[in-house]
Tab-separated table of C-alpha atoms in Angstrom:
chain	number	residue	atom	x	y	z
A	12	UNK	CA	32.941	1.144	-14.761
A	13	UNK	CA	35.460	1.696	-17.582
A	14	UNK	CA	37.498	-0.800	-19.596
A	15	UNK	CA	40.541	-0.122	-21.727
A	16	UNK	CA	39.476	0.832	-25.229
A	17	UNK	CA	35.893	1.566	-24.193
A	18	UNK	CA	34.433	4.920	-23.189
A	19	UNK	CA	31.672	3.285	-21.205
A	20	UNK	CA	30.898	-0.255	-20.144
A	21	UNK	CA	27.335	-1.075	-19.118
A	22	UNK	CA	27.185	-4.277	-17.064
A	23	UNK	CA	24.411	-6.811	-17.619
A	24	UNK	CA	22.514	-7.311	-14.367
A	25	UNK	CA	20.636	-10.329	-13.065
A	26	UNK	CA	18.588	-10.676	-9.880
A	27	UNK	CA	18.851	-13.517	-7.349
A	28	UNK	CA	15.578	-13.265	-5.356
A	29	UNK	CA	16.700	-13.406	-1.723
A	30	UNK	CA	14.421	-10.662	-0.379
A	31	UNK	CA	10.707	-10.519	0.465
A	32	UNK	CA	8.986	-8.935	-2.547
A	33	UNK	CA	11.285	-9.777	-5.477
A	34	UNK	CA	9.021	-8.128	-8.063
A	35	UNK	CA	11.845	-7.197	-10.438
A	36	UNK	CA	13.222	-10.740	-10.247
A	37	UNK	CA	9.746	-12.099	-11.021
A	38	UNK	CA	9.345	-9.760	-13.983
A	39	UNK	CA	12.676	-10.905	-15.431
A	40	UNK	CA	11.831	-14.594	-15.068
A	41	UNK	CA	14.054	-15.422	-12.073
A	42	UNK	CA	11.148	-16.196	-9.752
A	43	UNK	CA	9.721	-14.878	-6.500
A	44	UNK	CA	12.220	-16.457	-4.126
A	45	UNK	CA	15.402	-18.504	-3.885
A	46	UNK	CA	16.216	-20.799	-0.966
A	47	UNK	CA	18.930	-22.963	-2.505
A	48	UNK	CA	16.567	-25.374	-4.300
A	49	UNK	CA	18.589	-24.932	-7.515
A	50	UNK	CA	22.348	-25.662	-7.284
A	51	UNK	CA	24.544	-22.574	-7.578
A	52	UNK	CA	26.276	-24.115	-10.596
A	53	UNK	CA	22.926	-24.304	-12.404
A	54	UNK	CA	22.095	-20.712	-11.476
A	55	UNK	CA	25.403	-19.634	-13.037
A	56	UNK	CA	24.656	-21.648	-16.194
A	57	UNK	CA	21.238	-19.981	-16.386
A	58	UNK	CA	22.932	-16.584	-16.157
A	59	UNK	CA	25.298	-17.478	-19.010
A	60	UNK	CA	22.317	-18.568	-21.145
A	61	UNK	CA	20.104	-15.595	-20.249
A	62	UNK	CA	18.902	-13.047	-22.795
A	63	UNK	CA	19.998	-9.413	-22.544
A	64	UNK	CA	17.009	-7.024	-22.423
A	65	UNK	CA	16.611	-3.288	-21.932
A	66	UNK	CA	14.760	-1.825	-18.944
A	67	UNK	CA	13.727	1.797	-18.479
A	68	UNK	CA	14.966	3.652	-15.404
A	69	UNK	CA	13.301	6.803	-14.085
A	70	UNK	CA	14.124	9.998	-12.201
A	71	UNK	CA	11.808	10.934	-9.323
A	72	UNK	CA	12.132	14.598	-8.351
A	73	UNK	CA	10.506	15.716	-5.087
A	74	UNK	CA	10.228	19.507	-4.651
A	75	UNK	CA	8.895	20.385	-1.199
A	76	UNK	CA	6.400	23.250	-1.050
A	77	UNK	CA	7.792	26.529	0.271
A	78	UNK	CA	11.446	25.441	0.189
A	79	UNK	CA	12.319	27.375	-2.968
A	80	UNK	CA	16.022	27.728	-2.194
A	81	UNK	CA	16.567	24.057	-1.449
A	82	UNK	CA	17.435	21.639	-4.227
A	83	UNK	CA	14.695	19.092	-4.917
A	84	UNK	CA	15.227	15.580	-3.617
A	85	UNK	CA	16.117	13.318	-6.556
A	86	UNK	CA	15.671	9.532	-6.506
A	87	UNK	CA	16.173	6.797	-9.086
A	88	UNK	CA	13.294	4.405	-9.739
A	89	UNK	CA	13.458	0.959	-11.323
A	90	UNK	CA	10.242	-0.728	-10.173
A	91	UNK	CA	7.514	1.585	-8.886
A	92	UNK	CA	6.481	4.688	-6.952
A	93	UNK	CA	3.382	4.932	-4.796
A	94	UNK	CA	1.516	7.148	-2.395
A	95	UNK	CA	-1.156	5.650	-0.147
A	96	UNK	CA	-1.836	2.400	1.713
A	97	UNK	CA	0.959	0.228	0.286
A	98	UNK	CA	3.481	2.988	1.051
A	99	UNK	CA	2.004	3.282	4.559
A	100	UNK	CA	2.498	-0.458	5.140
A	101	UNK	CA	6.089	-0.184	3.892
A	102	UNK	CA	6.719	2.819	6.170
A	103	UNK	CA	5.263	1.111	9.260
A	104	UNK	CA	7.254	-2.036	8.473
A	105	UNK	CA	10.469	-0.021	8.003
A	106	UNK	CA	10.052	1.874	11.289
A	107	UNK	CA	9.276	-1.358	13.176
A	108	UNK	CA	12.332	-3.079	11.673
A	109	UNK	CA	14.574	-0.129	12.560
A	110	UNK	CA	13.515	-0.420	16.210
A	111	UNK	CA	13.796	-4.233	16.492
A	112	UNK	CA	15.917	-5.566	13.596
A	113	UNK	CA	16.489	-8.951	15.260
A	114	UNK	CA	12.755	-9.727	15.065
A	115	UNK	CA	12.736	-9.668	11.244
A	116	UNK	CA	14.650	-12.860	10.586
A	117	UNK	CA	12.655	-14.560	7.802
A	118	UNK	CA	10.356	-13.956	4.832
A	119	UNK	CA	7.430	-15.497	6.742
A	120	UNK	CA	7.787	-13.051	9.643
A	121	UNK	CA	8.187	-10.128	7.242
A	122	UNK	CA	5.011	-11.042	5.348
A	123	UNK	CA	3.102	-11.579	8.607
A	124	UNK	CA	4.036	-8.081	9.807
A	125	UNK	CA	2.948	-6.607	6.465
A	126	UNK	CA	-0.371	-8.449	6.810
A	127	UNK	CA	-0.928	-7.027	10.312
A	128	UNK	CA	-0.272	-3.461	9.172
A	129	UNK	CA	-2.534	-3.963	6.150
A	130	UNK	CA	-5.335	-5.244	8.390
A	131	UNK	CA	-4.908	-2.253	10.691
A	132	UNK	CA	-5.180	0.191	7.779
A	133	UNK	CA	-8.392	-1.504	6.581
A	134	UNK	CA	-9.935	-0.373	9.868
A	135	UNK	CA	-8.265	3.026	10.314
A	136	UNK	CA	-8.059	4.195	6.651
A	137	UNK	CA	-5.279	6.712	7.244
A	138	UNK	CA	-5.007	7.549	3.529
A	139	UNK	CA	-8.679	8.236	2.772
A	140	UNK	CA	-9.710	11.285	0.717
A	141	UNK	CA	-6.467	11.163	-1.272
A	142	UNK	CA	-8.307	12.673	-4.237
A	143	UNK	CA	-8.896	15.830	-2.182
A	144	UNK	CA	-5.244	16.092	-1.170
A	145	UNK	CA	-3.474	15.340	-4.430
A	146	UNK	CA	-3.539	16.342	-8.103
A	147	UNK	CA	-2.357	14.014	-10.874
A	148	UNK	CA	-1.112	14.918	-14.349
A	149	UNK	CA	-0.157	12.414	-17.065
A	150	UNK	CA	1.908	13.941	-19.887
A	151	UNK	CA	0.681	17.388	-18.863
A	152	UNK	CA	-3.025	16.519	-18.774
A	153	UNK	CA	-4.935	16.713	-15.484
A	154	UNK	CA	-6.627	13.445	-14.481
A	155	UNK	CA	-9.927	13.617	-12.590
A	156	UNK	CA	-9.660	11.337	-9.573
A	157	UNK	CA	-12.508	9.479	-7.872
A	158	UNK	CA	-12.494	8.800	-4.123
A	159	UNK	CA	-9.138	6.996	-3.890
A	160	UNK	CA	-6.735	6.086	-1.106
A	161	UNK	CA	-3.681	5.359	-3.233
A	162	UNK	CA	-1.886	5.917	-6.546
A	163	UNK	CA	0.732	3.485	-7.859
A	164	UNK	CA	3.109	4.212	-10.746
A	165	UNK	CA	4.646	1.037	-12.215
A	166	UNK	CA	7.588	0.432	-14.529
A	167	UNK	CA	7.602	-3.379	-14.268
A	168	UNK	CA	5.014	-6.138	-14.611
A	169	UNK	CA	4.873	-7.278	-10.988
A	170	UNK	CA	3.982	-5.397	-7.796
A	171	UNK	CA	3.160	-6.314	-4.202
A	172	UNK	CA	5.178	-9.532	-4.035
A	173	UNK	CA	3.925	-11.302	-7.162
A	174	UNK	CA	0.794	-9.470	-8.367
A	175	UNK	CA	0.479	-8.392	-12.010
A	176	UNK	CA	-1.099	-5.074	-11.051
A	177	UNK	CA	-1.857	-3.537	-14.460
A	178	UNK	CA	-3.537	-6.728	-15.703
A	179	UNK	CA	-5.578	-7.248	-12.521
A	180	UNK	CA	-7.903	-10.239	-12.874
A	181	UNK	CA	-7.134	-10.457	-16.580
A	182	UNK	CA	-10.825	-10.265	-17.520
A	183	UNK	CA	-10.637	-6.805	-19.112
A	184	UNK	CA	-8.664	-5.684	-22.167
A	185	UNK	CA	-5.839	-3.307	-21.304
A	186	UNK	CA	-2.954	-1.723	-23.227
A	187	UNK	CA	0.168	-3.940	-23.291
A	188	UNK	CA	3.187	-3.103	-21.165
A	189	UNK	CA	6.894	-3.282	-21.915
A	190	UNK	CA	10.045	-2.721	-19.910
A	191	UNK	CA	11.622	-0.582	-22.622
A	192	UNK	CA	8.801	1.548	-24.077
A	193	UNK	CA	9.428	4.730	-22.069
A	194	UNK	CA	5.945	4.478	-20.559
A	195	UNK	CA	4.734	4.173	-16.981
A	196	UNK	CA	1.483	2.484	-15.946
A	197	UNK	CA	-0.544	4.471	-13.391
A	198	UNK	CA	-3.323	2.912	-11.320
A	199	UNK	CA	-5.508	3.894	-8.388
A	200	UNK	CA	-6.543	1.783	-5.399
A	201	UNK	CA	-9.439	2.307	-3.005
A	202	UNK	CA	-7.668	1.100	0.143
A	203	UNK	CA	-5.707	-1.732	1.755
A	204	UNK	CA	-8.586	-4.179	1.317
A	205	UNK	CA	-8.758	-3.355	-2.397
A	206	UNK	CA	-4.984	-3.974	-2.656
A	207	UNK	CA	-5.472	-7.388	-1.041
A	208	UNK	CA	-8.310	-8.213	-3.461
A	209	UNK	CA	-6.108	-7.306	-6.436
A	210	UNK	CA	-3.299	-9.525	-5.139
A	211	UNK	CA	-5.564	-12.590	-5.076
A	212	UNK	CA	-7.242	-11.693	-8.416
A	213	UNK	CA	-10.623	-10.805	-6.936
A	214	UNK	CA	-10.582	-7.207	-8.177
A	215	UNK	CA	-9.053	-4.956	-10.804
A	216	UNK	CA	-7.165	-1.745	-10.090
A	217	UNK	CA	-8.500	1.541	-11.417
A	218	UNK	CA	-6.345	2.078	-14.520
A	219	UNK	CA	-5.646	5.816	-14.727
A	220	UNK	CA	-3.441	5.662	-17.823
A	221	UNK	CA	0.022	5.286	-19.311
A	222	UNK	CA	2.407	8.225	-19.615
A	223	UNK	CA	5.961	9.307	-20.400
A	224	UNK	CA	5.866	11.895	-17.604
A	225	UNK	CA	3.917	11.712	-14.340
A	226	UNK	CA	3.370	14.713	-12.070
A	227	UNK	CA	1.705	14.660	-8.653
A	228	UNK	CA	1.005	17.662	-6.443
A	229	UNK	CA	0.419	16.966	-2.754
A	230	UNK	CA	-1.499	20.032	-1.605
A	231	UNK	CA	-1.776	19.500	2.136
A	232	UNK	CA	-0.770	17.250	5.050
A	233	UNK	CA	1.825	14.485	5.143
A	234	UNK	CA	1.365	11.308	3.143
A	235	UNK	CA	3.350	8.050	3.067
A	236	UNK	CA	5.303	7.500	-0.149
A	237	UNK	CA	7.753	4.912	-1.406
A	238	UNK	CA	10.132	4.321	-4.300
A	239	UNK	CA	11.167	0.704	-4.909
A	240	UNK	CA	10.186	-0.250	-1.360
A	241	UNK	CA	12.057	2.641	0.326
A	242	UNK	CA	9.356	4.595	2.230
A	243	UNK	CA	9.168	8.033	3.812
A	244	UNK	CA	6.547	10.499	5.096
A	245	UNK	CA	6.249	13.486	2.759
A	246	UNK	CA	4.700	16.905	3.330
A	247	UNK	CA	3.203	19.172	0.628
A	248	UNK	CA	5.291	18.903	-2.529
A	249	UNK	CA	5.404	18.424	-6.287
A	250	UNK	CA	6.656	15.077	-7.580
A	251	UNK	CA	7.790	14.718	-11.173
A	252	UNK	CA	8.732	11.352	-12.681
A	253	UNK	CA	10.651	11.448	-15.974
A	254	UNK	CA	12.679	8.985	-18.030
A	255	UNK	CA	16.327	8.766	-16.975
A	256	UNK	CA	18.113	6.003	-18.896
A	257	UNK	CA	17.961	2.304	-19.711
A	258	UNK	CA	19.690	-0.566	-17.941
A	259	UNK	CA	20.741	-3.860	-19.500
A	260	UNK	CA	19.181	-6.756	-17.608
A	261	UNK	CA	19.319	-10.539	-17.995
A	262	UNK	CA	16.042	-12.341	-18.712
A	263	UNK	CA	15.602	-16.049	-17.823
A	264	UNK	CA	13.103	-17.503	-20.292
A	265	UNK	CA	10.729	-20.376	-19.629
A	266	UNK	CA	12.453	-22.348	-22.404
A	267	UNK	CA	15.621	-22.613	-20.302
A	268	UNK	CA	15.687	-25.771	-18.141
A	269	UNK	CA	17.201	-25.633	-14.691
A	270	UNK	CA	18.239	-29.280	-14.710
A	271	UNK	CA	17.997	-32.188	-17.076
A	272	UNK	CA	17.514	-34.973	-14.615
A	273	UNK	CA	14.085	-36.248	-13.671
A	274	UNK	CA	14.496	-35.940	-9.922
A	275	UNK	CA	15.280	-32.228	-10.131
A	276	UNK	CA	12.389	-31.693	-12.533
A	277	UNK	CA	9.972	-33.304	-10.078
A	278	UNK	CA	11.339	-31.147	-7.283
A	279	UNK	CA	10.933	-28.000	-9.385
A	280	UNK	CA	7.286	-28.856	-10.104
A	281	UNK	CA	6.585	-28.906	-6.378
A	282	UNK	CA	8.617	-25.761	-5.647
A	283	UNK	CA	8.191	-22.907	-8.170
A	284	UNK	CA	11.546	-21.904	-9.665
A	285	UNK	CA	12.710	-18.895	-11.676
A	286	UNK	CA	11.581	-20.292	-15.055
A	287	UNK	CA	7.928	-20.346	-13.890
A	288	UNK	CA	7.610	-16.593	-14.484
A	289	UNK	CA	5.849	-15.552	-17.724
A	290	UNK	CA	7.789	-13.450	-20.205
A	291	UNK	CA	6.714	-9.799	-20.067
A	292	UNK	CA	4.602	-9.022	-23.175
A	293	UNK	CA	6.551	-7.390	-25.992
A	294	UNK	CA	9.871	-7.495	-24.160
A	295	UNK	CA	12.588	-6.363	-26.550
A	296	UNK	CA	16.050	-7.854	-26.524
A	297	UNK	CA	19.324	-5.935	-26.545
A	298	UNK	CA	22.277	-7.540	-28.175
A	299	UNK	CA	25.697	-7.152	-26.606
């Protein structure tokens, strides 16, 4: 977008959480869901009062093995990349929704279908022995992997529909995270059941490290992968994730009130609203 007198105009972006996961919205303080509980006029006032912050964006390059004359597939990533059980659930969900779109009419149904596919994978373990099929490098250094089923690369604080993945249960010290530090957080999971335990704060992920560049080599067989909730089945390949640019986002702080009157405040206590989300640690602001 260009304006007269400006070489480049970068719009400030806010998120209204109408979908199922809403992890980026949660990270930016706008909450995990919106069903009209806050008047539209108040939402617009919150947007006008919001703070401008920077957020890293990433380039995901997928070079398929043996296809040397074909250009690598290039994707943009804002939230996260993963290979393993959560990507498998997303892929199964996507294929089911493509076949019967009318069935997926609400958040409750969507979450129920995810739960069913997660339960199935707990029994089948389609992604087991990932450590034998994949190599991981963080900033050029090879990482020794234990017996994992999944690897998740995060740019934002929330994952999996409201889970603070890097922090886990919060009972162990871990390096702080920021949206604008040019670093990705990389964790391992031991299966669908482990993912479920992390989501309800009964387990910690395996923290593999933070890095400016992440490289994964899938040596054999197809594996489910996803970028920002968009899944696909991928054969042997090399995946390289590097910094692309920064976006300007709007952050809704807890100090902002959604309404001054007592009735609305009581209603908001019963139904979590965007200002319930904690501010990401060390989040830097960007002035217009």
